[in-house]
Backbone as JSON Lines, residues from 0, in Angstrom:
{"i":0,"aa":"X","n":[-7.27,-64.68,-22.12],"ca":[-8.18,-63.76,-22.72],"c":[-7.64,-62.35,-22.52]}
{"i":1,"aa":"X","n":[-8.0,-61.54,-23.44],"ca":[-7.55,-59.78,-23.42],"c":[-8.65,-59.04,-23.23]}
{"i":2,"aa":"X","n":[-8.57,-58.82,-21.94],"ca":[-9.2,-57.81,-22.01],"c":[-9.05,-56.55,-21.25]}
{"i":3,"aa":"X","n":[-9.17,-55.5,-21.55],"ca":[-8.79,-53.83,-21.08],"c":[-9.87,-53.64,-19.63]}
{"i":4,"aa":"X","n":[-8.8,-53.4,-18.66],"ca":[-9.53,-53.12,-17.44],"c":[-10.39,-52.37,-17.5]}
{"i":5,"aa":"X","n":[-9.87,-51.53,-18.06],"ca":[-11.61,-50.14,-18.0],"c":[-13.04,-51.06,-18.33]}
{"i":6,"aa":"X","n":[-12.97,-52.04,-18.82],"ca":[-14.3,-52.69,-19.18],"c":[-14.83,-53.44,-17.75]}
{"i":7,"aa":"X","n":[-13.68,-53.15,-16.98],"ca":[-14.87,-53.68,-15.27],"c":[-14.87,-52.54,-14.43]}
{"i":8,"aa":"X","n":[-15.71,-51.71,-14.85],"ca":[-16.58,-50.36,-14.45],"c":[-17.54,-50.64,-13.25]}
{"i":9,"aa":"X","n":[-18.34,-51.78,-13.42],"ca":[-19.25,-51.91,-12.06],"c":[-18.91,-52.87,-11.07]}
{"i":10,"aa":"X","n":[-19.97,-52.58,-9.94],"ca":[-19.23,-53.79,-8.88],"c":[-20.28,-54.85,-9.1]}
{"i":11,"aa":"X","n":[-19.93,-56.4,-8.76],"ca":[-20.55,-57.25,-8.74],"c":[-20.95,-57.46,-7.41]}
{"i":12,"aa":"X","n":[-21.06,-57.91,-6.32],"ca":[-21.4,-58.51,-5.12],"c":[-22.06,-59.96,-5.0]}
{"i":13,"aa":"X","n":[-21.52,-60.78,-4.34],"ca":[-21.49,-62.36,-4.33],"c":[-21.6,-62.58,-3.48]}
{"i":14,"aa":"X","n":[-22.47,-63.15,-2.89],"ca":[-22.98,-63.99,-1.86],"c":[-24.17,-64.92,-1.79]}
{"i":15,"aa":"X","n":[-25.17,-64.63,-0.77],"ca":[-25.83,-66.06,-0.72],"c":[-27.23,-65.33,0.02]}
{"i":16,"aa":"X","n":[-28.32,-66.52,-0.02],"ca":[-30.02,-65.81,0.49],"c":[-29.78,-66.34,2.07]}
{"i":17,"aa":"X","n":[-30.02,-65.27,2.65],"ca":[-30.52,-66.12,3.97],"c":[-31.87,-65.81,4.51]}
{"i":18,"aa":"X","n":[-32.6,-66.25,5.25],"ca":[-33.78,-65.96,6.24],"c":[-33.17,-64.62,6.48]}
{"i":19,"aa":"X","n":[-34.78,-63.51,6.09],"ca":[-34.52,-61.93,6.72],"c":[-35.44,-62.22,7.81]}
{"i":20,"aa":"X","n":[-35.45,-60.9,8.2],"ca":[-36.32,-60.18,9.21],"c":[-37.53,-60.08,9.1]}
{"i":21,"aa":"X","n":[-38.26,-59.68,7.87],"ca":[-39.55,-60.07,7.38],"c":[-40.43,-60.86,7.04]}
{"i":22,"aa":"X","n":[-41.43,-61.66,7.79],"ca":[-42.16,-62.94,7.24],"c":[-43.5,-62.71,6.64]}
{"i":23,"aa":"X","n":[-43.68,-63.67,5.76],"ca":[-44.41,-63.24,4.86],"c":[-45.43,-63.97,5.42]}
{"i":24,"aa":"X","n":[-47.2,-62.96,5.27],"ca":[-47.87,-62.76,6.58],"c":[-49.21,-64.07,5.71]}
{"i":25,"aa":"X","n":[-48.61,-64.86,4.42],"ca":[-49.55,-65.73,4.08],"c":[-49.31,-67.23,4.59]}
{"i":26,"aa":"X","n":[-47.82,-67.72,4.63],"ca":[-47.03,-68.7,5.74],"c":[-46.4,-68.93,6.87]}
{"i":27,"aa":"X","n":[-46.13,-67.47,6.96],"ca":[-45.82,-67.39,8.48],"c":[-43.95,-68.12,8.04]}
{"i":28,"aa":"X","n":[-43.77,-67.52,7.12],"ca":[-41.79,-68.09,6.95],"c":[-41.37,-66.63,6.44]}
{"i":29,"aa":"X","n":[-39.66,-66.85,6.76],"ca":[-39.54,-65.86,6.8],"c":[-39.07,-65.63,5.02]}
{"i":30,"aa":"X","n":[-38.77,-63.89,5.02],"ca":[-38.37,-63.87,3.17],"c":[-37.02,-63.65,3.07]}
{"i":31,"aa":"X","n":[-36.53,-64.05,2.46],"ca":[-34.95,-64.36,2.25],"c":[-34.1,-63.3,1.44]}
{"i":32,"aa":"X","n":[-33.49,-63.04,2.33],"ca":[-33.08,-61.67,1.02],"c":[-31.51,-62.08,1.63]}
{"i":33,"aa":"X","n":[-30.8,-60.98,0.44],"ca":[-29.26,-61.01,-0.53],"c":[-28.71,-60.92,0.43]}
{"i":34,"aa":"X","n":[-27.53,-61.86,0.72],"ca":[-26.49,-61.05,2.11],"c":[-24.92,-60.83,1.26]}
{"i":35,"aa":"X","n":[-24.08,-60.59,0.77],"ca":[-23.14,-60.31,-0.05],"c":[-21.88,-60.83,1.17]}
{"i":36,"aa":"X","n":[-21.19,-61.29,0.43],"ca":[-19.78,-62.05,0.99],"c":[-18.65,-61.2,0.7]}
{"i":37,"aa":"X","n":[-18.46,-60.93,-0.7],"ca":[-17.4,-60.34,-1.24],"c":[-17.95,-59.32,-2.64]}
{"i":38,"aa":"X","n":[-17.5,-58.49,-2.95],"ca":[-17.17,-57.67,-3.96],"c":[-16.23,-57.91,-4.75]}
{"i":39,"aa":"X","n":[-16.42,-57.79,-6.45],"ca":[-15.54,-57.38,-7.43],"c":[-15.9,-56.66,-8.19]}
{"i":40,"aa":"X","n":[-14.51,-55.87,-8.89],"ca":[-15.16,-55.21,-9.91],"c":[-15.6,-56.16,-11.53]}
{"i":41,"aa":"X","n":[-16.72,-55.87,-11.93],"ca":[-17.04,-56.75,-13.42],"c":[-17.35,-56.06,-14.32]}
{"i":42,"aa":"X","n":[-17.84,-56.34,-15.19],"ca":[-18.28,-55.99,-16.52],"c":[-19.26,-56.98,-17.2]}
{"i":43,"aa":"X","n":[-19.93,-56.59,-18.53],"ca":[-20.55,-57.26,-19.51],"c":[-19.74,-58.05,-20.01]}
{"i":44,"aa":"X","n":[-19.74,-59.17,-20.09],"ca":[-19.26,-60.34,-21.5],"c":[-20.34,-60.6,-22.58]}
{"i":45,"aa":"X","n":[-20.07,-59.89,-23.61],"ca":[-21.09,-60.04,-25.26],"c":[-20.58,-61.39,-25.55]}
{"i":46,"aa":"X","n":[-21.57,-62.11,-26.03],"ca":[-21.77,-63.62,-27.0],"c":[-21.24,-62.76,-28.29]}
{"i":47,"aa":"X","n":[-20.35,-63.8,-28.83],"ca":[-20.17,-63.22,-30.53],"c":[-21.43,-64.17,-30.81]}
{"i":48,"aa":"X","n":[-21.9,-63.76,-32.59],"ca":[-23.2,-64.09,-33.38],"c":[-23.26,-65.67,-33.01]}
{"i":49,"aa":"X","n":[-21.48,-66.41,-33.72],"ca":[-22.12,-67.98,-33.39],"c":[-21.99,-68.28,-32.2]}
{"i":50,"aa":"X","n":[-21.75,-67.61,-31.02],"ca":[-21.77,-68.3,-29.48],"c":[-23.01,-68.16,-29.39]}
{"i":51,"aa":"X","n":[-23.99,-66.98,-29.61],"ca":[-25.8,-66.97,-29.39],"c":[-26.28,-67.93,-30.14]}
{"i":52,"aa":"X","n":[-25.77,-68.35,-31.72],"ca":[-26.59,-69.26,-32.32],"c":[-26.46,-70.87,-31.64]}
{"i":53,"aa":"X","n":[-25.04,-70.9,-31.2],"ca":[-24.92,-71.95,-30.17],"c":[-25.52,-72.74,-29.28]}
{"i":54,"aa":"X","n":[-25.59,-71.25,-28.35],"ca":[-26.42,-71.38,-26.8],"c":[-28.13,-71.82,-27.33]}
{"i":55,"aa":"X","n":[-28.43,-71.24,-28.49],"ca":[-30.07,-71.11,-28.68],"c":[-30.65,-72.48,-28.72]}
{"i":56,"aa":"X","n":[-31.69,-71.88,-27.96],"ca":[-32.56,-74.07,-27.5],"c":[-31.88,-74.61,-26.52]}
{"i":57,"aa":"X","n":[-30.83,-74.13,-25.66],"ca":[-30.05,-74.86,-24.69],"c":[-30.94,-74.56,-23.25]}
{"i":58,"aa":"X","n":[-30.12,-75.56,-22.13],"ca":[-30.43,-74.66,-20.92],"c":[-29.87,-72.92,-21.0]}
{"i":59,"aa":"X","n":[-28.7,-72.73,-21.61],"ca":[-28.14,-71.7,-21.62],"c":[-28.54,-70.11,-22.1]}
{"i":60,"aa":"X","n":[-29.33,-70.64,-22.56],"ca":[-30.36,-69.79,-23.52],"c":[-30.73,-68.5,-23.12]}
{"i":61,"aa":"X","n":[-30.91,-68.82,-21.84],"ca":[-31.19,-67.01,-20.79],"c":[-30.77,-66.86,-20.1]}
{"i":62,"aa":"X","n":[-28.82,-67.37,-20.48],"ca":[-27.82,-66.42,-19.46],"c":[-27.43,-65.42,-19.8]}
{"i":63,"aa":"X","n":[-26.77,-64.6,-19.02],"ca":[-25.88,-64.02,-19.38],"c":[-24.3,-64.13,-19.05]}
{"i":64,"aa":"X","n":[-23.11,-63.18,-19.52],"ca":[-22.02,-63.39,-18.86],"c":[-21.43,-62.46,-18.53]}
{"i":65,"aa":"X","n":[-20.77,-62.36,-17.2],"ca":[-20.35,-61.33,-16.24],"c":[-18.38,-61.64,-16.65]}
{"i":66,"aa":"X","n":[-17.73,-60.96,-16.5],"ca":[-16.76,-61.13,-15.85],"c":[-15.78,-60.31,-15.33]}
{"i":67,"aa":"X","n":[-15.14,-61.33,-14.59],"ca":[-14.68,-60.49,-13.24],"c":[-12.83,-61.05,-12.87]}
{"i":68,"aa":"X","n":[-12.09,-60.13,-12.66],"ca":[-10.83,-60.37,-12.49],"c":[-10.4,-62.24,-11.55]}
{"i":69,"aa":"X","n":[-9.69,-63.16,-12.06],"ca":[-9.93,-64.7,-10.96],"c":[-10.08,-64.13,-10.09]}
{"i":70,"aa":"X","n":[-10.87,-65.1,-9.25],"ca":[-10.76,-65.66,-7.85],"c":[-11.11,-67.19,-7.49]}
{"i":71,"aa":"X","n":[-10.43,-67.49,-6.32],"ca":[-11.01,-68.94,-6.86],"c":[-12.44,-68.72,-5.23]}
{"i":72,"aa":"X","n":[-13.46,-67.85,-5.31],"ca":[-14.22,-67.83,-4.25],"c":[-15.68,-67.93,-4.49]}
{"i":73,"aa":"X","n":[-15.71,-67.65,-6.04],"ca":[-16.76,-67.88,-6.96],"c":[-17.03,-69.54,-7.41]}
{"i":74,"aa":"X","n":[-18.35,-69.37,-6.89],"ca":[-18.93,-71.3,-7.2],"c":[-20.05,-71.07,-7.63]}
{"i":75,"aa":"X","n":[-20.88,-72.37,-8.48],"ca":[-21.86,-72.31,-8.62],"c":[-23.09,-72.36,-7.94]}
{"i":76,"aa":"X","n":[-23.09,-72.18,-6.17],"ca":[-23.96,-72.39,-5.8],"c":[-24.39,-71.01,-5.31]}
{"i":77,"aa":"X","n":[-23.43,-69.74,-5.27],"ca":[-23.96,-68.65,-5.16],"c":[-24.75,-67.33,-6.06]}
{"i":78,"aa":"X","n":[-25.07,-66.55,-5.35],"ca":[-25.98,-65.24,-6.19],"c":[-25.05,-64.32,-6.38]}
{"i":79,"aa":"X","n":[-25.26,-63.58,-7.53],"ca":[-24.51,-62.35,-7.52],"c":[-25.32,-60.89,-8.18]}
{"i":80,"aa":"X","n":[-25.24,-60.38,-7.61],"ca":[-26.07,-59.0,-7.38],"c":[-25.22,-57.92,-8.53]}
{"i":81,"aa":"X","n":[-25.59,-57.61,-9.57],"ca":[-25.11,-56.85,-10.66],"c":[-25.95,-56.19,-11.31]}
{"i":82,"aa":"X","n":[-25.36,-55.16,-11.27],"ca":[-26.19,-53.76,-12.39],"c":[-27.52,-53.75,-11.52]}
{"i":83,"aa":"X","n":[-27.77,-53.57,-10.73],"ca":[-29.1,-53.59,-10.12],"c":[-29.96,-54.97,-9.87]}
{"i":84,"aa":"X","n":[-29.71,-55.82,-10.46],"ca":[-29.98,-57.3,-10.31],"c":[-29.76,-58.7,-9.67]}
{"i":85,"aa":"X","n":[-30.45,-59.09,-9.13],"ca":[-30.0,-60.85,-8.68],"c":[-30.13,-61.66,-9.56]}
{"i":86,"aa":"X","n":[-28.75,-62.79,-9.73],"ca":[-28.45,-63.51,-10.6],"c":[-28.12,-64.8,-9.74]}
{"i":87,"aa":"X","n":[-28.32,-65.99,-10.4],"ca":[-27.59,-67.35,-9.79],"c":[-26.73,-67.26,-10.72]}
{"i":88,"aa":"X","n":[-25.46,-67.65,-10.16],"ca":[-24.39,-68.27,-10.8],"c":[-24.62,-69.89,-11.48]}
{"i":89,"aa":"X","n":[-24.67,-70.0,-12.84],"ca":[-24.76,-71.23,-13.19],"c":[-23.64,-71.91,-13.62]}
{"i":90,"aa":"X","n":[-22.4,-71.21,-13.79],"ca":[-21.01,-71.83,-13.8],"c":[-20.21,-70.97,-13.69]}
{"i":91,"aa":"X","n":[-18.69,-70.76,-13.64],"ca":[-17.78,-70.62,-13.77],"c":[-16.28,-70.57,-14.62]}
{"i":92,"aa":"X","n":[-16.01,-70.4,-15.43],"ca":[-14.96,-70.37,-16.46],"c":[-13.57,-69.88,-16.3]}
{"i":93,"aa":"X","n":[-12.8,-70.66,-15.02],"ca":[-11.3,-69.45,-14.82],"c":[-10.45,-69.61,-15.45]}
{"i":94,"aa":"X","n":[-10.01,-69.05,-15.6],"ca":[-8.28,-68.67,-16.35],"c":[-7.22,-68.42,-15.33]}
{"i":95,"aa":"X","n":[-6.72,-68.75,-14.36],"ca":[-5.26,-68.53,-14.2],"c":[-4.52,-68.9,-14.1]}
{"i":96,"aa":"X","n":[-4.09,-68.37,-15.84],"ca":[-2.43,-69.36,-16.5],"c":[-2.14,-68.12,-16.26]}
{"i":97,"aa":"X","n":[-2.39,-66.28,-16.41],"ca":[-1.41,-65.75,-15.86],"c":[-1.63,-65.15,-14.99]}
{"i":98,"aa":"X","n":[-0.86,-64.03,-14.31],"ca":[-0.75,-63.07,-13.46],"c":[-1.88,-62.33,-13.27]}
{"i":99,"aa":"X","n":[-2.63,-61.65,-14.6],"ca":[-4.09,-60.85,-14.92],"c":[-4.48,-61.97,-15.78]}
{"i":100,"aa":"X","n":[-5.62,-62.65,-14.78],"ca":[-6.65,-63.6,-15.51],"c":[-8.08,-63.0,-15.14]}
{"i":101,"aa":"X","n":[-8.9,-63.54,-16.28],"ca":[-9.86,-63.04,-15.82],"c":[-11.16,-64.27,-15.76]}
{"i":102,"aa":"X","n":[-12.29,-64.6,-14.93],"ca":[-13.01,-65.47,-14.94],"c":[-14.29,-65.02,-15.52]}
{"i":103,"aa":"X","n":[-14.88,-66.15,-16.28],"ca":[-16.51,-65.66,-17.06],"c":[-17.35,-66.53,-16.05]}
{"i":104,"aa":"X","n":[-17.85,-65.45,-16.04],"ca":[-19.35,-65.91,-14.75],"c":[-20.46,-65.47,-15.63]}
{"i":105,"aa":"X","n":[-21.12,-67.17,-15.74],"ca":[-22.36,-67.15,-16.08],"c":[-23.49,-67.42,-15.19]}
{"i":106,"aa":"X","n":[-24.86,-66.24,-15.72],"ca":[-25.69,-66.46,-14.78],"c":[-26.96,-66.17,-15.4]}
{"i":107,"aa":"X","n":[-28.07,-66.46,-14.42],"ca":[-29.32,-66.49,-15.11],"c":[-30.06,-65.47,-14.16]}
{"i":108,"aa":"X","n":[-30.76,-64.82,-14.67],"ca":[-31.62,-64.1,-13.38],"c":[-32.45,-64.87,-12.45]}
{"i":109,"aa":"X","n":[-32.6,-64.46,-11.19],"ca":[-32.7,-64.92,-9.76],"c":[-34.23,-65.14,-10.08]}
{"i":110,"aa":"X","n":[-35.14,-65.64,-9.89],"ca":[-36.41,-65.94,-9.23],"c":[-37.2,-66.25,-8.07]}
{"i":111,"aa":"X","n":[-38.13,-65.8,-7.7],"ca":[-38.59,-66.33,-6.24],"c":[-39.25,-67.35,-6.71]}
{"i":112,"aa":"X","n":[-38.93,-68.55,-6.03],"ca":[-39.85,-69.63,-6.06],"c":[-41.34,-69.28,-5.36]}
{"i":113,"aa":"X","n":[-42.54,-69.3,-5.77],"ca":[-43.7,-68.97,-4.99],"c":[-43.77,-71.15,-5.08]}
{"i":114,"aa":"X","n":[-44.58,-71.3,-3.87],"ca":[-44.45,-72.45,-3.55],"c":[-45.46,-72.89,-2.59]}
């Protein structure tokens, strides 16, 4: 894929929820907030017209896509914190056949399970 570095302008941050410091005073558990592992720089990935008409009616339906220079440290079981937001990672897409590859990280926005 081609794409011009200047288009990964923001940082992403990747990591995972753990038990905070704060418990929430209706269960007595604690609330889980963002702990970040690693940093990259990312960007927006736009759907062309037929990749949205694609995705539409899928699970896929209310992702979005990030991407971010390879790594192979990115999985689907972590969060990633972008543009002001928590996201789950719902897959992964890498490329490195060359030297500058770049990976599409798809994700959905984060939710608290109330439970």
């Amino acid at each position: 894929m081609k794409l011009k570095a200047n288009r990964l302008n923001k940082r992403a941050e990747f990591g995972e929820m753990v038990a905070g410091d704060e418990v929430n005073p209706n269960t007595g558990d604690s609330i889980d907030v963002f702990q970040a592992s690693f940093s990259r720089y990312a960007g927006r990935y736009s759907r062309s017209f037929s990749q949205q008409v694609e995705v539409a009616g899928t699970t896929l339906e209310d992702t979005s896509i990030i991407v971010i220079r390879h790594t192979d440290k990115v999985n689907d079981q972590m969060k990633v914190k972008f543009d002001g937001n928590l996201y789950n990672v719902v897959s992964v897409s890498s490329d490195d056949s060359t030297a500058v590859s770049y990976d599409l990280v798809t994700v959905r926005k984060y939710v608290v399970a109330h439970g």
